[in-house]
Each structure stands twice: as C-alpha cells, then as structure tokens.
Short mmCIF file of C-alpha atoms in Angstrom, two decimals:
data_model
loop_
_atom_site.label_atom_id
_atom_site.label_comp_id
_atom_site.label_asym_id
_atom_site.label_seq_id
_atom_site.Cartn_x
_atom_site.Cartn_y
_atom_site.Cartn_z
CA MET A 405 8.08 -1.91 -16.71
CA SER A 406 7.81 -5.62 -17.29
CA ASP A 407 5.99 -7.10 -20.26
CA THR A 408 4.69 -9.83 -17.96
CA VAL A 409 2.77 -7.43 -15.69
CA LEU A 410 -0.73 -6.98 -17.09
CA HIS A 411 -2.82 -3.83 -16.84
CA ALA A 412 -6.54 -4.10 -16.21
CA THR A 413 -9.22 -1.46 -16.70
CA ASP A 414 -12.79 -1.11 -15.49
CA ALA A 415 -13.83 -2.65 -18.82
CA ASP A 416 -11.67 -5.79 -18.72
CA PHE A 417 -11.10 -6.39 -14.98
CA ASP A 418 -13.65 -9.20 -14.78
CA SER A 419 -12.19 -11.09 -17.75
CA GLN A 420 -8.54 -10.52 -16.77
CA VAL A 421 -8.88 -11.14 -13.02
CA LEU A 422 -12.17 -12.65 -11.88
CA ALA A 423 -12.40 -15.16 -14.74
CA SER A 424 -8.73 -16.18 -14.54
CA ASP A 425 -7.96 -19.86 -14.01
CA GLN A 426 -4.75 -18.82 -12.19
CA PRO A 427 -4.34 -16.87 -8.94
CA VAL A 428 -4.05 -13.14 -9.67
CA LEU A 429 -2.21 -10.59 -7.54
CA VAL A 430 -3.78 -7.21 -8.27
CA ASP A 431 -1.85 -4.02 -7.47
CA PHE A 432 -4.13 -1.01 -7.08
CA TRP A 433 -1.77 1.92 -7.69
CA ALA A 434 -1.40 5.42 -9.14
CA PRO A 435 1.49 7.07 -11.04
CA TRP A 436 1.92 9.74 -8.33
CA CYS A 437 2.19 7.20 -5.47
CA GLY A 438 5.76 6.87 -4.13
CA PRO A 439 5.28 3.53 -2.29
CA CYS A 440 3.59 2.16 -5.44
CA LYS A 441 6.74 2.96 -7.42
CA MET A 442 8.86 1.31 -4.72
CA ILE A 443 7.15 -2.09 -5.09
CA ALA A 444 6.93 -2.00 -8.90
CA PRO A 445 10.33 -3.73 -9.47
CA ALA A 446 9.35 -6.55 -7.09
CA LEU A 447 6.06 -7.02 -8.95
CA ASP A 448 7.93 -7.13 -12.27
CA GLN A 449 10.22 -9.86 -10.89
CA LEU A 450 7.31 -11.85 -9.46
CA ALA A 451 5.43 -11.64 -12.77
CA THR A 452 8.42 -13.28 -14.48
CA GLU A 453 9.02 -15.85 -11.74
CA TYR A 454 5.38 -16.94 -11.55
CA ALA A 455 4.67 -16.84 -15.29
CA GLY A 456 2.32 -19.70 -16.14
CA LYS A 457 1.36 -20.22 -12.47
CA ALA A 458 -0.03 -16.85 -11.36
CA LYS A 459 -0.66 -13.43 -12.88
CA ILE A 460 0.33 -9.96 -11.70
CA VAL A 461 -2.15 -7.27 -12.74
CA LYS A 462 -1.97 -3.52 -12.08
CA VAL A 463 -5.02 -1.27 -11.87
CA ASP A 464 -4.48 2.50 -12.01
CA VAL A 465 -7.03 3.80 -9.48
CA ASP A 466 -7.18 7.25 -11.12
CA GLN A 467 -8.13 5.80 -14.50
CA ASN A 468 -10.33 2.95 -13.20
CA GLN A 469 -12.34 4.36 -10.34
CA GLN A 470 -15.26 1.91 -10.68
CA THR A 471 -13.02 -1.07 -9.97
CA ALA A 472 -11.28 0.75 -7.11
CA LEU A 473 -14.67 1.56 -5.54
CA LYS A 474 -15.92 -1.99 -6.03
CA PHE A 475 -13.04 -3.36 -3.94
CA HIS A 476 -13.07 -0.52 -1.37
CA VAL A 477 -9.61 0.79 -2.23
CA ARG A 478 -9.00 3.68 0.16
CA SER A 479 -5.24 3.56 0.45
CA ILE A 480 -2.60 2.64 -2.12
CA PRO A 481 -0.71 0.56 -2.83
CA MET A 482 -3.33 -2.05 -2.04
CA LEU A 483 -2.75 -5.57 -3.22
CA LEU A 484 -5.52 -8.13 -3.47
CA LEU A 485 -4.96 -11.78 -4.28
CA PHE A 486 -7.81 -13.31 -6.26
CA LYS A 487 -8.41 -17.01 -6.81
CA GLY A 488 -11.53 -18.33 -8.45
CA GLY A 489 -12.94 -14.81 -8.66
CA GLN A 490 -12.75 -14.30 -4.89
CA VAL A 491 -10.38 -12.20 -2.76
CA GLN A 492 -8.10 -14.59 -0.85
CA ALA A 493 -5.69 -12.11 0.75
CA THR A 494 -5.19 -8.36 1.17
CA GLN A 495 -2.03 -6.32 1.69
CA ILE A 496 -2.19 -2.55 2.20
CA GLY A 497 1.01 -0.55 1.88
CA ALA A 498 4.40 -1.28 0.40
CA VAL A 499 5.96 -4.58 1.42
CA GLY A 500 8.94 -6.58 0.25
CA LYS A 501 9.05 -9.09 -2.56
CA ALA A 502 9.25 -12.03 -0.13
CA GLN A 503 5.96 -11.07 1.52
CA LEU A 504 4.25 -10.72 -1.86
CA ALA A 505 5.65 -14.08 -2.99
CA GLN A 506 4.27 -15.64 0.19
CA MET A 507 0.79 -14.33 -0.66
CA ILE A 508 0.99 -15.95 -4.10
CA ASP A 509 2.48 -19.20 -2.75
CA LYS A 510 -0.45 -19.68 -0.36
CA SER A 511 -2.84 -19.62 -3.30
CA LEU A 512 -1.03 -22.14 -5.49
#
C-alpha cells in the first residue's frame, strides 16, 4: 500500500476531505471486496502522480459506517471526487487508472 494514499475515518473525514484545498478522490472500500483490491494499485500510482495537486483518500466502509451512510454508499468500490467540500463526480465499480485520472483531471 502506498504511503501517499491517505485513510480517513468518521472522525477525520471532514478535515481530510471536505476542508481540503485540493481535489480529493475518495475510495469507499472494504478489505473483503475483490474489485476494491483490483483498483488499489491504480490508486497508489495516482496518489504518487498527483501528489501536491490532488489527494487520494480511502474510507473503509466497515469501520466508518457513518461516513458511508452520509454519502449513500450502497455498492463498493464507490469513488467520489470532492472539490471545495462538494461531490463533483461519482464512479461506482472498478474502473481503470485512465478513467480515474480523467476524473481528477476534470477537477484541476
């Protein structure tokens, strides 16, 4: 797992994501989710490539159910792109790195 991918909890989601001055791609995931594991390497790469421009944050839905409920996470992986504390884009299901990069690029 990359050092550049951040992990948010119910307690620090607002400060890590909503208050961020950079766009934030949030991956709602769980350790038992196969498709979540499939996209993890792409997220690690994106976190490195966009360091200083955008953040990649993972939220374990099993451990942080309040945040998952708040954003109506019903299926994982679910990726939300936040900018200025607002959801700018949503992607449900595993997709390739290029599609995730495109989501981030639109917010820069």
